[in-house]
CSV table of C-alpha atoms in Angstrom, one decimal:
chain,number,residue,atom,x,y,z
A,247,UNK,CA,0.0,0.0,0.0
A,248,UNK,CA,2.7,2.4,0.8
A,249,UNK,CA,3.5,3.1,-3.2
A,250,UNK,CA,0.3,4.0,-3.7
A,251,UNK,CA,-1.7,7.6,-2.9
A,252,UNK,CA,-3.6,7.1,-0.4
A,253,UNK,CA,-6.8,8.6,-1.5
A,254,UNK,CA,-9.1,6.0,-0.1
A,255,UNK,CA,-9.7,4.6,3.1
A,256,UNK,CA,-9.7,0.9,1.8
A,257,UNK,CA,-11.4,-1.9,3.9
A,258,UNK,CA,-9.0,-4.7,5.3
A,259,UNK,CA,-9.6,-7.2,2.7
A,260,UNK,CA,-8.6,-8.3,-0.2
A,261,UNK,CA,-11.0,-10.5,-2.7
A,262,UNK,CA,-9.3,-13.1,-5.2
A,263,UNK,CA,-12.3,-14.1,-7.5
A,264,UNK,CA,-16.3,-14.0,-7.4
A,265,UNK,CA,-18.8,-15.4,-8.6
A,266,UNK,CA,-22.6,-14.8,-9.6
A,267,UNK,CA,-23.4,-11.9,-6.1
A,268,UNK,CA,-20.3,-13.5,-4.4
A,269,UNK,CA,-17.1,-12.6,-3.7
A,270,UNK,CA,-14.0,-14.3,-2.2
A,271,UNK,CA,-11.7,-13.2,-0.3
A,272,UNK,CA,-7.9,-14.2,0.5
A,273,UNK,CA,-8.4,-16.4,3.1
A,274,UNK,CA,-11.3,-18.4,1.3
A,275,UNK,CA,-14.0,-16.0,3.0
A,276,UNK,CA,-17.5,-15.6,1.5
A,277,UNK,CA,-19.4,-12.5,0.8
A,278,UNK,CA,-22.6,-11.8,-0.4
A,279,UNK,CA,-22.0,-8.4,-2.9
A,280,UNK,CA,-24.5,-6.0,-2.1
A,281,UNK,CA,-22.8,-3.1,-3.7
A,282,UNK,CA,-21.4,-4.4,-6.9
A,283,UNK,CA,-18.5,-2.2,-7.2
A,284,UNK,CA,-20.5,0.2,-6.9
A,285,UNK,CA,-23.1,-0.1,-9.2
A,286,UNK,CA,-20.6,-1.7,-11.6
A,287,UNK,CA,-20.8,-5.4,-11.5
A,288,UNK,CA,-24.7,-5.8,-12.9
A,289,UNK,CA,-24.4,-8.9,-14.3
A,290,UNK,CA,-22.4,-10.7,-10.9
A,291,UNK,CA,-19.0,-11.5,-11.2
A,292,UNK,CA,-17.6,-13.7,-13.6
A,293,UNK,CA,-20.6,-13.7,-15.9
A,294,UNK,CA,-19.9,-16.5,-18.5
A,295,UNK,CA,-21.4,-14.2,-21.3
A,296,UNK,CA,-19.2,-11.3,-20.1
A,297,UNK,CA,-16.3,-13.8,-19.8
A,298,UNK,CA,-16.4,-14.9,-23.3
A,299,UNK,CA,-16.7,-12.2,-24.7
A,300,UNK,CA,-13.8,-10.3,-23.4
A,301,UNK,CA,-11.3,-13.4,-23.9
A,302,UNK,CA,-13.3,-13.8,-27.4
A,303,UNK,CA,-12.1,-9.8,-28.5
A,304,UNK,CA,-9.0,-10.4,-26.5
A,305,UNK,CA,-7.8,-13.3,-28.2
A,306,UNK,CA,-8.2,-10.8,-31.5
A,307,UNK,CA,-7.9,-7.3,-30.9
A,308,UNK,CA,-8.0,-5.0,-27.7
A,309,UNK,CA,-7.4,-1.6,-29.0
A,310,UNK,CA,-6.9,0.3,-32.2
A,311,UNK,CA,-8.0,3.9,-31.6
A,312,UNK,CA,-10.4,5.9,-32.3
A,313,UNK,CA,-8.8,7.1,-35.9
A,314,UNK,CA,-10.0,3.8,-37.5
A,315,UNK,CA,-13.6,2.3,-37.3
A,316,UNK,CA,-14.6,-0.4,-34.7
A,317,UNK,CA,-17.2,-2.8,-35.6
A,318,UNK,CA,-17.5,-3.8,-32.0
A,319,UNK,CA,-18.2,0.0,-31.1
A,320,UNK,CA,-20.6,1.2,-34.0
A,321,UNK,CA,-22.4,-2.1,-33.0
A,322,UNK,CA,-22.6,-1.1,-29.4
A,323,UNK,CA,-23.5,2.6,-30.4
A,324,UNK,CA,-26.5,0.9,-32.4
A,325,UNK,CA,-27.6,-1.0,-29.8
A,326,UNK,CA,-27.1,1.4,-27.2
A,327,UNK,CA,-29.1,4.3,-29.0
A,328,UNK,CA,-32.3,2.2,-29.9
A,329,UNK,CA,-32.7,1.1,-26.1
A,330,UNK,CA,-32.8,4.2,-25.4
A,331,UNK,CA,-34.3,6.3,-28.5
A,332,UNK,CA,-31.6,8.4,-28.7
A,333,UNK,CA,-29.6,9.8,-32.4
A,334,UNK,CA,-26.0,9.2,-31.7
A,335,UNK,CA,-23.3,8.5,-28.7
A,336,UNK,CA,-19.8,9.2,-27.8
A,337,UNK,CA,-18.1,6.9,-25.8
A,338,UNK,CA,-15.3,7.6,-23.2
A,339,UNK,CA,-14.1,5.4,-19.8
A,340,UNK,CA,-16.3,6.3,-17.2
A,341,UNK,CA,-19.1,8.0,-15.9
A,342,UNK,CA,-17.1,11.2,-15.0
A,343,UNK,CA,-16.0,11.3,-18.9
A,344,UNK,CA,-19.2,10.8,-20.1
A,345,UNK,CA,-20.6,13.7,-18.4
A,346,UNK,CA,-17.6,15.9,-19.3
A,347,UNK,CA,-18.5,15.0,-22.8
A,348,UNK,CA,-22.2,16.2,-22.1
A,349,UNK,CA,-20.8,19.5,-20.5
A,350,UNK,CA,-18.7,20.3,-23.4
A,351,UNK,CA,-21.8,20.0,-25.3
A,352,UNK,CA,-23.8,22.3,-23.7
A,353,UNK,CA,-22.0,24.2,-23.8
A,354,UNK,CA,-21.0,23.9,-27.8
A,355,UNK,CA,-24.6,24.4,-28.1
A,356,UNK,CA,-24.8,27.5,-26.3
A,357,UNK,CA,-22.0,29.1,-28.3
A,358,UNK,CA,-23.7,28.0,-31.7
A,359,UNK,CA,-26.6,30.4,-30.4
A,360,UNK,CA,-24.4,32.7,-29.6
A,361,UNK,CA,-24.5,32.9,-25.9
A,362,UNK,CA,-20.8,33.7,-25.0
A,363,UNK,CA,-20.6,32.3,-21.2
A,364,UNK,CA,-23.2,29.3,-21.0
A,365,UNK,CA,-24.2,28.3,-18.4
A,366,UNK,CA,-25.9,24.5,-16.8
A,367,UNK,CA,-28.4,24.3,-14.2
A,368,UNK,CA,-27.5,21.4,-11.3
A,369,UNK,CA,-28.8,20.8,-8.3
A,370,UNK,CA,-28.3,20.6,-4.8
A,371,UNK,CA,-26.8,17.2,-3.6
A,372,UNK,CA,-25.7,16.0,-7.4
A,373,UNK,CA,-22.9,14.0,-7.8
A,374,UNK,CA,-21.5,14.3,-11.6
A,375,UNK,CA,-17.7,13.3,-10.4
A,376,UNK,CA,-14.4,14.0,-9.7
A,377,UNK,CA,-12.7,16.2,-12.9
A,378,UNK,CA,-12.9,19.5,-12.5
A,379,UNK,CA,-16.0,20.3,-14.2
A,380,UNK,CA,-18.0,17.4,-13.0
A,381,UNK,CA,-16.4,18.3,-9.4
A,382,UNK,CA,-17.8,21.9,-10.1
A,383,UNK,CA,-21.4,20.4,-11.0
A,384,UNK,CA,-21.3,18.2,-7.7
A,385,UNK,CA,-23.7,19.6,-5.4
A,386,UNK,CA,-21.0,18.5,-2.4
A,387,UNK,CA,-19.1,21.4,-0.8
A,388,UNK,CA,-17.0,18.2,1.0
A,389,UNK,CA,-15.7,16.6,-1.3
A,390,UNK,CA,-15.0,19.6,-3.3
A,391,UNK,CA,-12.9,21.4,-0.7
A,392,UNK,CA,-8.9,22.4,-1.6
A,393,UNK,CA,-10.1,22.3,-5.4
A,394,UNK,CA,-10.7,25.7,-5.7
A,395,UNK,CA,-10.8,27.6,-7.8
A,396,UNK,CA,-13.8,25.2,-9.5
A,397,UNK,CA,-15.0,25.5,-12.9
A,398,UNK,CA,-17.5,28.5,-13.6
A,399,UNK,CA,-20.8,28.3,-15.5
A,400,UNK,CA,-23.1,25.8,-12.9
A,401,UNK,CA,-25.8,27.6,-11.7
A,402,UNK,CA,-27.5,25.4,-8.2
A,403,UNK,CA,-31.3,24.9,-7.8
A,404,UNK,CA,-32.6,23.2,-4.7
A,405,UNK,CA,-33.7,19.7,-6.1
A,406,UNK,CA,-37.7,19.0,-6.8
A,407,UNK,CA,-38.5,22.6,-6.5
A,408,UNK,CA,-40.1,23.9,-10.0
A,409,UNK,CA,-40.4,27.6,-8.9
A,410,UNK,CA,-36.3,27.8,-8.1
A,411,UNK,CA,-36.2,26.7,-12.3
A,412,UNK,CA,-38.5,29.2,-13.3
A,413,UNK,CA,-37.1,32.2,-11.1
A,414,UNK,CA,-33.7,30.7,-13.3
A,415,UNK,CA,-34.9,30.4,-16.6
A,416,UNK,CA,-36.8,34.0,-15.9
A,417,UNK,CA,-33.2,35.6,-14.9
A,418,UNK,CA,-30.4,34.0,-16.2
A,419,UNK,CA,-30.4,34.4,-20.3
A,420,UNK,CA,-26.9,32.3,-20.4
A,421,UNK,CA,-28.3,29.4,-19.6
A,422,UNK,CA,-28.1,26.7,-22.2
A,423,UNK,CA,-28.8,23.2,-20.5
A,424,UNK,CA,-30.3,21.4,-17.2
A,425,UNK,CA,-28.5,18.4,-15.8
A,426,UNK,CA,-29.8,15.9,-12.8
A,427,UNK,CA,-29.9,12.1,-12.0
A,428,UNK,CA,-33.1,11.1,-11.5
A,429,UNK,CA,-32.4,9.5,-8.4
A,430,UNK,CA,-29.5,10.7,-6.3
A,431,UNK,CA,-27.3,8.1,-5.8
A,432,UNK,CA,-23.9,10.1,-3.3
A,433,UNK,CA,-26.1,12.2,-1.5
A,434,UNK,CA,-28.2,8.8,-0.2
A,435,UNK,CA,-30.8,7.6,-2.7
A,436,UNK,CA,-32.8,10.6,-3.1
A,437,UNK,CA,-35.2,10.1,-5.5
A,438,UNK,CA,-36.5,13.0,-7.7
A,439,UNK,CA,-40.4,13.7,-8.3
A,440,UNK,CA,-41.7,12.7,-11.4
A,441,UNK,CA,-43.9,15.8,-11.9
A,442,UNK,CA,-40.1,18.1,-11.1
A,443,UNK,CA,-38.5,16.0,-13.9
A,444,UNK,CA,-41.9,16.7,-16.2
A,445,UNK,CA,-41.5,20.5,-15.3
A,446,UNK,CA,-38.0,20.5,-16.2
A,447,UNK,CA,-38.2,18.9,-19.3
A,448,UNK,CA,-41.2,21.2,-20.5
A,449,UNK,CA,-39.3,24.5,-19.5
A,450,UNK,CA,-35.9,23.0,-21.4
A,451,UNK,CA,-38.1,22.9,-24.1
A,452,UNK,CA,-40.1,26.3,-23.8
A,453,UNK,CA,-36.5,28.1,-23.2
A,454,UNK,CA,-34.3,25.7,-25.7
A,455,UNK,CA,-32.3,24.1,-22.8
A,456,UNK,CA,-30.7,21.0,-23.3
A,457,UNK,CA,-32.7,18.4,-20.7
A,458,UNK,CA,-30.0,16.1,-19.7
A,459,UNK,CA,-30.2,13.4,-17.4
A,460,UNK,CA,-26.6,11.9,-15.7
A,461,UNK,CA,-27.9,7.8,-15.5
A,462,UNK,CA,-24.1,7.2,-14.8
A,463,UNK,CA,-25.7,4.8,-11.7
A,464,UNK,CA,-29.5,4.4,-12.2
A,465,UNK,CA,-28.9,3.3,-16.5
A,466,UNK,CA,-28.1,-0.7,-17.3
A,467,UNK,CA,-31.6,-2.0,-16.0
A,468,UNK,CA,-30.6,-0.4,-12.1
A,469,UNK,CA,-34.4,0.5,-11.7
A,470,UNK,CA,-36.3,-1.6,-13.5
A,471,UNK,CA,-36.2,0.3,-16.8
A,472,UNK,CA,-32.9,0.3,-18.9
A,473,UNK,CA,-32.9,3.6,-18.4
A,474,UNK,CA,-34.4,5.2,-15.2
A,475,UNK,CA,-36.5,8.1,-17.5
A,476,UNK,CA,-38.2,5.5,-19.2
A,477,UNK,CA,-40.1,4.9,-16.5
A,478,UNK,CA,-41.0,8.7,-16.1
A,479,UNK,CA,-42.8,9.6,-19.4
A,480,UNK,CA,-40.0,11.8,-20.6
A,481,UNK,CA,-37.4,11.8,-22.9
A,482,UNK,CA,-33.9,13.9,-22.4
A,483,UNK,CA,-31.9,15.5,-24.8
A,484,UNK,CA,-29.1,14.0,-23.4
A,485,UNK,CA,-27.7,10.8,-21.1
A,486,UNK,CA,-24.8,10.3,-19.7
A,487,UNK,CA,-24.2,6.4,-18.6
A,488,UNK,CA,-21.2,4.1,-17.5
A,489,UNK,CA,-20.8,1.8,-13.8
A,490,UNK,CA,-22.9,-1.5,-15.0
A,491,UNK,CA,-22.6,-1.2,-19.0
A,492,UNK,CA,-19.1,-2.8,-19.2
A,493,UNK,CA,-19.7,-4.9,-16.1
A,494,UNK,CA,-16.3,-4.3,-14.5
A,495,UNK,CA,-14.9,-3.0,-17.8
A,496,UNK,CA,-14.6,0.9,-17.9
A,497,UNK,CA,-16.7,2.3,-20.1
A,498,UNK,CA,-18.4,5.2,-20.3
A,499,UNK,CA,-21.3,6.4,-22.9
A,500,UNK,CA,-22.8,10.1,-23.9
A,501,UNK,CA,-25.7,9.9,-26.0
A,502,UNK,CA,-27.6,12.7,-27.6
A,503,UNK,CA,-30.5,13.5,-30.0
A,504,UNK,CA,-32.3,15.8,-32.1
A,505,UNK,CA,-30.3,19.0,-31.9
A,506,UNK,CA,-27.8,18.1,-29.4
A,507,UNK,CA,-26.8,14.9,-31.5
A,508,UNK,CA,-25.1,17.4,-34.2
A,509,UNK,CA,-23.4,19.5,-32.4
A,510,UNK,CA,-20.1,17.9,-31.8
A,511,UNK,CA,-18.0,18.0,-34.9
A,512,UNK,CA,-14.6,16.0,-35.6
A,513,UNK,CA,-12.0,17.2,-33.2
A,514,UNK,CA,-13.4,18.8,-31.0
A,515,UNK,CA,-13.9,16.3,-28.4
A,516,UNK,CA,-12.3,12.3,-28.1
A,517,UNK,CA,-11.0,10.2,-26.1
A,518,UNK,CA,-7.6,7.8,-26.6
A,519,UNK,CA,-9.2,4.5,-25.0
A,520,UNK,CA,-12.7,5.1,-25.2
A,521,UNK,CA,-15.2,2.7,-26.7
A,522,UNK,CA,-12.2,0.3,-28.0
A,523,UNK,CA,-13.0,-3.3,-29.0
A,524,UNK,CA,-12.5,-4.9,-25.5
A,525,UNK,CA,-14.4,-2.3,-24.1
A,526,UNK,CA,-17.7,-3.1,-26.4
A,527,UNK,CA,-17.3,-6.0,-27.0
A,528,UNK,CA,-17.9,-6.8,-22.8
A,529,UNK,CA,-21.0,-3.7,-23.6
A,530,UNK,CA,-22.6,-5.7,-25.8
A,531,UNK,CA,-22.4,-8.3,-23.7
A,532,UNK,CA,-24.2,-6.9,-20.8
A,533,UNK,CA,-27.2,-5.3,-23.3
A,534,UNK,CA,-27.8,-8.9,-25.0
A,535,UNK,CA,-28.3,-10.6,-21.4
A,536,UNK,CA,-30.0,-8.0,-19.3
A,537,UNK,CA,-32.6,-8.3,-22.6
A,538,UNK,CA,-32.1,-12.1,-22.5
A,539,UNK,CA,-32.7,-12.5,-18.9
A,540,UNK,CA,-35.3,-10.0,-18.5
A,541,UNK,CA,-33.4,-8.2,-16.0
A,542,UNK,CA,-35.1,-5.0,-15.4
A,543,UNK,CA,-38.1,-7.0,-14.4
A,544,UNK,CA,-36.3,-8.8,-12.1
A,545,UNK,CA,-34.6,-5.7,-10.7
A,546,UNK,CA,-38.0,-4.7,-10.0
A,547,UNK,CA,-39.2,-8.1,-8.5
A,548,UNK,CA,-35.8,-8.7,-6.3
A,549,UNK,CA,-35.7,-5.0,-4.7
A,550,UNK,CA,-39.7,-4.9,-3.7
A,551,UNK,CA,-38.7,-8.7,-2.3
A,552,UNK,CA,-35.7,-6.2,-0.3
A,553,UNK,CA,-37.7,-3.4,0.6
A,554,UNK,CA,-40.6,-5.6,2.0
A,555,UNK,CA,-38.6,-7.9,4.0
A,556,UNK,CA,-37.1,-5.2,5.7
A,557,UNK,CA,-40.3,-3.4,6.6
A,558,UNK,CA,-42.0,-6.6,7.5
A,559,UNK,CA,-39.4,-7.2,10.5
A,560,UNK,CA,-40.7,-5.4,13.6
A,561,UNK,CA,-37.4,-5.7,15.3
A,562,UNK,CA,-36.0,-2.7,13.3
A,563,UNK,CA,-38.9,-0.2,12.6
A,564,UNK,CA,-38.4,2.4,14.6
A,565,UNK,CA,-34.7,2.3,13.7
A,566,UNK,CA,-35.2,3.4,10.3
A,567,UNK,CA,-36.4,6.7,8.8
A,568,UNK,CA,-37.3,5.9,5.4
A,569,UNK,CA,-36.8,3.4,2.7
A,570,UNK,CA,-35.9,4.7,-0.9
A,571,UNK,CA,-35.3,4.1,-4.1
A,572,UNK,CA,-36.7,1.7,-7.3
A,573,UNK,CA,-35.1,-1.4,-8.4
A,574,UNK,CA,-32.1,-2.7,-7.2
A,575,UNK,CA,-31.2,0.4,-6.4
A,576,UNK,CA,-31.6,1.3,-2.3
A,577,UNK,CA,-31.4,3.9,0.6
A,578,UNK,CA,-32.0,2.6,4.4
A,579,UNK,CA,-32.1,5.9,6.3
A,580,UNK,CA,-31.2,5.7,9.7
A,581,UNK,CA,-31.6,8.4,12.6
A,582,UNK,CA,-27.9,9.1,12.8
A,583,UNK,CA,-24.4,8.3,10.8
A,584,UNK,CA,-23.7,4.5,10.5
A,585,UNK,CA,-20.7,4.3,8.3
A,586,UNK,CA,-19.6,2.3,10.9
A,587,UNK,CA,-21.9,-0.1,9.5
A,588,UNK,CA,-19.8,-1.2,6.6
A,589,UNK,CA,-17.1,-2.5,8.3
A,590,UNK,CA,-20.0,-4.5,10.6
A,591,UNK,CA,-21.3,-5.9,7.3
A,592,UNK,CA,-17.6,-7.1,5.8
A,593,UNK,CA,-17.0,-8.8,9.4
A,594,UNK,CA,-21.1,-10.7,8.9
A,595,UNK,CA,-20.0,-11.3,5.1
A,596,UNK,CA,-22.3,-8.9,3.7
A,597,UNK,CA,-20.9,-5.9,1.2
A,598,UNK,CA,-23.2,-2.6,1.6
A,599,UNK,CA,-22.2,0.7,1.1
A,600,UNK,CA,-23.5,4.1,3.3
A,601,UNK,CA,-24.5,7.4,1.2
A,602,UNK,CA,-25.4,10.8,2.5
A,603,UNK,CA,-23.6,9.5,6.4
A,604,UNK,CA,-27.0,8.1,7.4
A,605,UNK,CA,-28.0,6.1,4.4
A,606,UNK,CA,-27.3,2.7,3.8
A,607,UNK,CA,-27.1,1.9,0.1
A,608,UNK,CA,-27.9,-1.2,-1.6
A,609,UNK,CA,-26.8,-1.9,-5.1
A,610,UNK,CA,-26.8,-5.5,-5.5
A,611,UNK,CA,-26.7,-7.4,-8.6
A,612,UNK,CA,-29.4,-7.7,-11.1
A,613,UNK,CA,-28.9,-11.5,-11.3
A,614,UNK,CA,-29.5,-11.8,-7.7
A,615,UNK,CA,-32.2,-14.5,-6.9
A,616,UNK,CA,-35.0,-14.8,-4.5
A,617,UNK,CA,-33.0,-16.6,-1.7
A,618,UNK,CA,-30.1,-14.1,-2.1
A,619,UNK,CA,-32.2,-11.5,-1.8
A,620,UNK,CA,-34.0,-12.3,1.2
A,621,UNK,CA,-30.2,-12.7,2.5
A,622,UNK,CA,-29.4,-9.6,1.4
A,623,UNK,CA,-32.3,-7.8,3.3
A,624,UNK,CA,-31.9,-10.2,6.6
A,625,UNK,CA,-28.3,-9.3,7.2
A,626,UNK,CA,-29.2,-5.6,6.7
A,627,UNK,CA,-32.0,-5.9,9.2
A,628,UNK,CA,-29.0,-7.8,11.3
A,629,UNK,CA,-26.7,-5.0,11.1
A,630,UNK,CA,-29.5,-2.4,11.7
A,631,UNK,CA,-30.8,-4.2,14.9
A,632,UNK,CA,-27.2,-4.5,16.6
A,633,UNK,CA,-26.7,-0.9,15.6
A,634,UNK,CA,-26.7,1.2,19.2
């Protein structure tokens, strides 16, 4: 540990292999996964139809760059785009890229209308990540702090309320685009209305913003849609997606239509590694099974399964504050901070996660089962219960 920079505060374990929601530690430990890397592992660890297909394109070609056509890319960025009725995509590494590529396009846009210093609309409690720019557009003064000065040209709104957009759009003539996850994944699981997103999107459109939506964690079947807006009766301009659409391989995706699919021109945005064989090869992977396996309905199916185990046991009740989310994607609030909870869970061989300092968060996944499930929630409501 000592060669590298010690910018996180890593758990004391180290896992050798997984597989399906299980990981393995070391020592020949067992843990039920109910994180995913974060969001990232989807599809379980060591999926066979992941695994092929990365020793399949590995076995042939892993990167070219992006100054020569890839079959395995334009085939993902077919595939990708009718999911989710879009025009066109970019692809980059991560989630962080992807949304620095939807930045750049704003604000492209908003010079082709000649506004000179466009501006984007974020809101309060975002996470957009760690560059500069999508550091800037995080609504977390923490995590921000000793980066100053921070990129200009975000403009904060308090999240689900409609008047703070129109007082905006009313006031602020440089603005050019709107940008949100529809459920807040860093801040705890905060979901956003339905009728705030419906608002937003119909003043983008009044006042020819961009609406774009950062699915980063909630896109790849999280909530029981492949995208998280398609379960809201809107479509964006714009979506930014990564974590579960390379299934451990980093990959990131921008995807754009009508008017915002033109704007970007050659050279003036790429990326050296993005979207390269391996990389979509291991995408188009994860977007045949989840269709295969009808995975969105069993997000749906395996987090109510969660979610009602945990609010059927009486032990716990008046411990928790609130149960969020859709999917397999989870906030447990609690009264008070339980990060402490975490390392709890990794001693009980459970993986979970804690948002927002009070919030536990569950992404587990989307192949988990019944039984595994109704692990998944009974160790929770173990850890909550012995929480004093």
């Amino acid at each position: 540990m000592s060669a590298l920079m010690q910018t996180y505060a890593r758990l004391p374990v180290t896992f050798s292999h997984g597989e399906g929601v299980y990981l393995y530690d070391t020592d020949g430990g067992r843990y039920l996964d109910g994180i995913s890397g974060i969001g990232v592992n989807a599809l379980g660890h060591a999926h066979p139809a992941v695994t092929s297909a990365i020793r399949e394109q590995a076995d042939k070609l892993v990167h070219s760059s992006n100054l020569y056509r890839i079959a395995a890319q334009e085939q993902l960025a077919a595939a990708l785009t009718q999911v989710a009725e879009m025009d066109n995509c970019f692809f980059g590494n991560s989630g962080a890229e992807a949304n620095e590529a939807a930045i750049k396009l704003a604000r492209l846009y908003g010079h082709k209308r000649g506004i000179k210093k466009p501006a984007i609309v974020v809101l309060e409690g975002a996470f957009h990540g760690r560059t500069l720019a999508t550091l800037s557009a995080t609504g977390n003064r923490k995590i921000q702090a000793g980066f100053e000065p921070l990129v200009t040209g975000f403009i904060r709104a308090p999240r689900n309320d409609v008047e703070a957009l129109r007082q905006i759009a009313a006031n602020n003539p440089d603005v050019v685009a709107f940008l949100a996850e529809p459920i807040q994944g860093e801040s705890g699981v905060r979901m956003l209305d339905p009728q705030y997103l419906q608002a937003a999107r119909q003043i983008c459109t009044q006042q020819d913003w961009l609406f774009m939506l950062d699915e980063v964690q909630t896109g790849n079947g999280r909530t029981g849609t492949y995208f998280a807006y398609q379960g809201l009766d809107l479509v964006p301009d714009v979506i930014t997606t990564a974590k579960g659409l390379g299934n451990g391989v980093p990959i990131g995706a921008c995807l754009a239509r009508g008017a915002a699919a033109s704007v970007l021109g050659a050279g003036q945005h790429g990326s050296t590694f993005g979207g390269n064989p391996l990389a979509c090869a291991a995408g188009l992977a994860v977007l045949k099974t989840i269709a295969e396996d009808q995975l969105c309905a069993n997000a749906i199916a395996m987090g109510q399964l969660i979610t009602d185990t945990l609010r059927a046991d009486s032990g716990i009740g008046d411990q928790i504050i609130e149960i969020r989310g859709k999917g397999l994607m989870l906030g447990i609030e609690l009264p008070r901070d339980c990060g402490e909870l975490v390392q709890r869970g990794l001693e009980a061989g459970l993986l979970i996660n804690v948002a927002g300092g009070n919030t536990i968060r569950l992404l587990p996944p989307l192949v988990i089962d019944e039984s595994e499930a109704r692990d998944l929630a009974l160790g929770v409501a173990e850890l909550i219960r012995n929480f004093n």
